[in-house]
Every structure is written in C-alpha cells, then in structure tokens.
Coordinates of C-alpha atoms in Angstrom, one line a residue:
M91 CA 26.0 2.9 3.4
L92 CA 26.2 2.0 7.1
T93 CA 26.0 -1.6 8.3
P94 CA 25.3 -3.0 11.8
N95 CA 29.1 -3.4 12.2
D96 CA 30.1 0.1 11.1
S97 CA 32.0 1.6 14.0
R98 CA 31.4 5.2 12.8
S99 CA 28.1 5.4 14.7
N100 CA 26.4 3.9 17.7
P101 CA 23.8 1.1 17.4
R102 CA 20.9 3.5 17.7
E103 CA 22.1 5.7 14.9
R104 CA 22.7 2.7 12.7
L105 CA 19.3 1.3 13.4
L106 CA 17.7 4.6 12.6
D107 CA 19.6 4.7 9.4
A108 CA 18.2 1.2 8.6
F109 CA 14.7 2.5 9.2
N110 CA 15.3 5.4 6.8
R111 CA 16.7 3.2 4.1
R112 CA 13.7 0.9 4.3
G113 CA 11.0 3.5 4.1
G114 CA 10.6 4.1 7.8
V115 CA 9.1 0.6 8.6
L116 CA 10.8 -2.5 9.8
T117 CA 9.6 -5.8 11.3
R118 CA 11.3 -7.3 14.4
R119 CA 12.7 -10.0 12.1
D120 CA 14.2 -7.3 9.8
I121 CA 15.8 -5.7 12.8
A122 CA 17.3 -9.0 14.1
G123 CA 18.4 -9.9 10.6
L124 CA 20.4 -6.7 10.4
G125 CA 22.2 -7.7 13.6
F126 CA 20.5 -5.4 16.1
G127 CA 19.5 -6.5 19.6
S128 CA 16.4 -5.9 21.6
N129 CA 18.2 -3.3 23.8
T130 CA 18.8 -1.0 20.8
L131 CA 15.2 -1.4 19.7
K132 CA 14.0 -0.6 23.3
Q133 CA 16.2 2.5 23.4
L134 CA 14.7 3.9 20.3
L135 CA 11.2 3.3 21.6
Q136 CA 11.9 5.0 24.9
A137 CA 13.5 7.9 23.1
G138 CA 10.4 8.3 20.9
S139 CA 12.3 7.9 17.7
I140 CA 10.1 5.0 16.6
V141 CA 6.7 3.6 17.6
R142 CA 5.3 0.1 17.8
A143 CA 2.8 0.0 14.9
A144 CA 1.7 -3.6 15.5
H145 CA 2.9 -6.8 17.0
G146 CA 6.5 -7.2 15.7
L147 CA 6.2 -4.1 13.5
Y148 CA 7.8 -0.7 14.0
R149 CA 7.9 2.6 12.2
L150 CA 9.6 6.0 12.5
T151 CA 7.5 8.4 14.5
E152 CA 7.8 11.0 11.8
V153 CA 6.4 8.8 9.1
A154 CA 3.2 10.1 7.5
P155 CA 0.2 8.0 8.7
F156 CA -1.2 7.4 5.3
G157 CA 1.8 7.7 3.0
N158 CA 3.6 4.9 1.2
A159 CA 5.0 3.7 4.5
A160 CA 1.4 3.1 5.7
L161 CA 0.8 1.0 2.6
A162 CA 3.9 -1.0 3.4
Q163 CA 2.8 -1.3 7.0
A164 CA -0.5 -2.7 6.0
C165 CA 1.1 -5.3 3.7
L166 CA 3.5 -6.3 6.4
A167 CA 0.5 -6.9 8.7
I168 CA -1.4 -8.8 6.0
P169 CA 1.3 -10.4 3.8
S170 CA -1.2 -11.9 1.3
G171 CA -3.0 -8.5 0.9
V172 CA -2.9 -6.1 -2.0
I173 CA -3.4 -2.3 -1.7
A174 CA -6.7 -1.4 -3.5
L175 CA -9.5 1.0 -4.2
Q176 CA -9.1 4.6 -2.8
S177 CA -5.6 3.9 -1.4
A178 CA -4.4 2.7 -4.8
L179 CA -6.1 5.7 -6.5
S180 CA -4.1 7.9 -4.2
Y181 CA -0.9 6.1 -4.9
F182 CA -1.4 6.5 -8.7
E183 CA -2.4 10.2 -8.1
L184 CA -5.9 9.5 -9.6
T185 CA -7.9 11.2 -6.8
T186 CA -8.0 14.4 -4.9
Q187 CA -9.7 12.8 -1.9
I188 CA -8.0 12.8 1.5
I189 CA -7.3 9.2 2.5
S190 CA -8.2 8.3 6.0
E191 CA -7.8 4.5 5.9
V192 CA -5.8 1.9 4.0
A193 CA -7.9 -0.3 1.7
I194 CA -6.3 -3.7 1.3
A195 CA -7.8 -6.6 -0.6
V196 CA -7.6 -10.2 0.6
P197 CA -8.8 -13.4 -1.0
R198 CA -10.5 -14.6 2.2
H199 CA -10.6 -14.0 6.0
I200 CA -7.1 -14.5 7.2
P201 CA -5.3 -14.0 10.5
R202 CA -3.7 -10.6 10.7
K203 CA -1.7 -8.4 13.1
R204 CA -3.4 -5.6 14.9
V205 CA -2.1 -2.3 13.4
E206 CA -2.4 1.3 14.5
I207 CA -3.7 2.5 11.2
T208 CA -7.3 2.1 10.1
L209 CA -7.6 -0.7 7.6
R210 CA -10.5 -1.4 5.2
I211 CA -10.4 -5.1 4.5
V212 CA -11.9 -5.9 1.1
L213 CA -12.8 -9.5 0.3
M214 CA -12.2 -10.4 -3.3
P215 CA -12.5 -13.7 -5.3
L216 CA -9.2 -15.6 -5.4
S217 CA -9.2 -15.3 -9.2
R218 CA -8.7 -11.6 -8.8
F219 CA -5.2 -12.1 -7.3
T220 CA -3.6 -14.0 -10.3
S221 CA -2.6 -10.9 -12.3
D222 CA -2.3 -7.1 -12.5
I223 CA -0.5 -6.8 -9.2
K224 CA 2.4 -4.5 -9.0
R225 CA 5.2 -5.0 -6.5
V226 CA 6.6 -1.7 -5.3
L227 CA 10.0 -1.1 -3.9
S228 CA 10.5 2.6 -3.9
E229 CA 13.8 4.6 -3.5
E230 CA 12.7 5.3 0.1
G231 CA 12.5 1.6 0.8
D232 CA 8.7 1.2 0.9
R233 CA 7.7 -2.4 0.0
F234 CA 4.1 -3.3 -0.8
R235 CA 1.8 -5.0 -3.4
I236 CA -0.8 -2.9 -5.2
F237 CA -3.2 -3.5 -8.0
T238 CA -2.3 -1.8 -11.3
A239 CA -3.9 1.6 -12.2
E240 CA -6.2 0.0 -14.7
R241 CA -7.4 -2.6 -12.3
T242 CA -7.8 0.0 -9.5
V243 CA -10.0 2.2 -11.7
C244 CA -12.3 -0.7 -12.6
D245 CA -12.4 -2.0 -9.0
C246 CA -13.7 1.3 -7.8
F247 CA -16.8 0.8 -9.9
A248 CA -17.1 -2.8 -8.9
Y249 CA -17.4 -1.9 -5.2
P250 CA -19.9 1.0 -5.1
D251 CA -20.7 0.2 -1.4
I252 CA -17.1 1.2 -0.6
V253 CA -16.1 3.8 -3.2
P254 CA -18.4 6.7 -3.8
E255 CA -19.5 7.2 -7.4
N256 CA -17.9 10.6 -7.7
V257 CA -14.6 9.3 -6.5
A258 CA -14.7 6.4 -9.0
Y259 CA -15.5 8.7 -11.9
E260 CA -12.8 11.1 -10.9
G261 CA -10.3 8.3 -11.0
L262 CA -11.5 7.1 -14.4
R263 CA -11.4 10.6 -15.9
T264 CA -8.0 11.4 -14.5
Y265 CA -6.6 8.1 -15.7
L266 CA -8.0 8.7 -19.3
E267 CA -6.5 12.2 -19.4
G268 CA -3.1 11.0 -18.2
P269 CA -0.1 10.2 -20.6
S270 CA 0.1 6.6 -19.5
A271 CA -3.5 5.5 -20.2
K272 CA -3.7 2.0 -21.7
I273 CA -7.2 1.6 -23.2
S274 CA -6.9 -2.0 -24.1
S275 CA -5.6 -3.0 -20.6
L276 CA -8.3 -0.9 -19.0
M277 CA -11.0 -2.6 -21.0
Q278 CA -9.6 -6.1 -20.2
Q279 CA -9.9 -5.2 -16.5
A280 CA -13.4 -3.9 -17.1
A281 CA -14.3 -7.3 -18.5
L282 CA -12.7 -9.1 -15.5
T283 CA -14.5 -6.9 -13.0
K284 CA -17.8 -6.8 -14.9
T285 CA -17.8 -3.0 -15.2
E286 CA -17.7 -2.8 -19.0
H287 CA -21.2 -1.2 -19.1
I288 CA -19.8 1.7 -17.0
I289 CA -16.2 2.0 -18.3
G290 CA -17.0 1.5 -22.0
P291 CA -19.3 4.5 -22.6
V292 CA -16.9 6.8 -20.9
V293 CA -13.9 5.5 -22.9
R294 CA -15.8 5.8 -26.2
A295 CA -16.9 9.3 -25.4
R296 CA -13.3 10.3 -24.6
I297 CA -11.7 8.8 -27.7
A298 CA -14.5 9.8 -30.2

C-alpha cells in the first residue's frame, strides 16, 4: 500500500491511489491529513482526474453519480444524516427503480455543504435516530450511515408523499422473498414507524 512518503510514485499518483482506496471521495481534511499539499490537489483538478463535489469535498471524475460513493458524499456533506428511503432500498437491492437523487434523513434543519448531486432532505423525529442505523465501510472505502433494510422498508410506507406506493410494495415483497428476512425485526420497525396496518397483512399472507 502506498503512503504519502512512498518514493515509488509522484504525489499526484499517490493522491489518486488514496482516492481509490477511500471509495473515490475525500475531504480536504482527509487530503491534508495524508500529507498532501494544495498544489497536488490543484494539479489533479486541472488534469480532470478529480472534481470538486462540494466545498472541501472532492471525488474521482469516473465515480458513478449515484453509486455508493454518492452516498458517502452525501453523508460527508451532512455528517448527521442517514441514507434512507429509495436510496437505501437501492443499496440493499430491494428495488428495480433508477435512483436520480440521494435521500438522506436528518433530525432537523441543519447547516450543510452545497453538493453537486441532487439531495432529498427528509426530516424525521429525533427518536428515529437512536437505533437501526448501519455504518458502512466497504472494501472500496465508501463510508456512510444508512438505516437497516427492515427500517428502510417500513419508512417507505411511512413517507407516501416521497415514496410511490408501488416502489414501497416492491421493496417489501423483495425483502420478504430474500434469504435474510427477519420478520420480528421488520415488525418492530413497523410498530416504530406506525406502519403495522400495512406491513402486517402482507407478512401474514406471505408466511401463511
């Protein structure tokens, strides 16, 4: 693994390697912490190897706009946020819908950086942020917080003004048909989100 002091490559190559090891997204603080100066960052920007995604936030140009790196980018822009709804459905492979925005839940209106991707800010009660949050650190280096699959499925029914009914039902059916379905956990989240009257009948029909 290369480090900023590795003499086998020039600074630009080492910084690109750092981007690749961290999922294609780095903050200015990350870059400085790795020992790279502003000149190296500027050179990569001028070469088109990276782009400025937000104030103090950079990503590789080749990174998919709504892949895992975009989820990490959203959480870097809003540190208290949690990936939710359709974006979480997509991450857990519970929907066939094409995602055109990143849905991120926040407990209240908070300051955030302006980002290049389209964000859907979802205000949720503070009590919803005390459990069922998964912290992702993928092999590619993507870092973000996301609600569990069970919580995501229930939230999709709890926010019908954001998530179309057909998308919510697709997510529920796909979840129940999957090998990792946890019915007790799903029903606990249904109680928390007040969606038992919707989730319950579908679950009972599936396991009858």
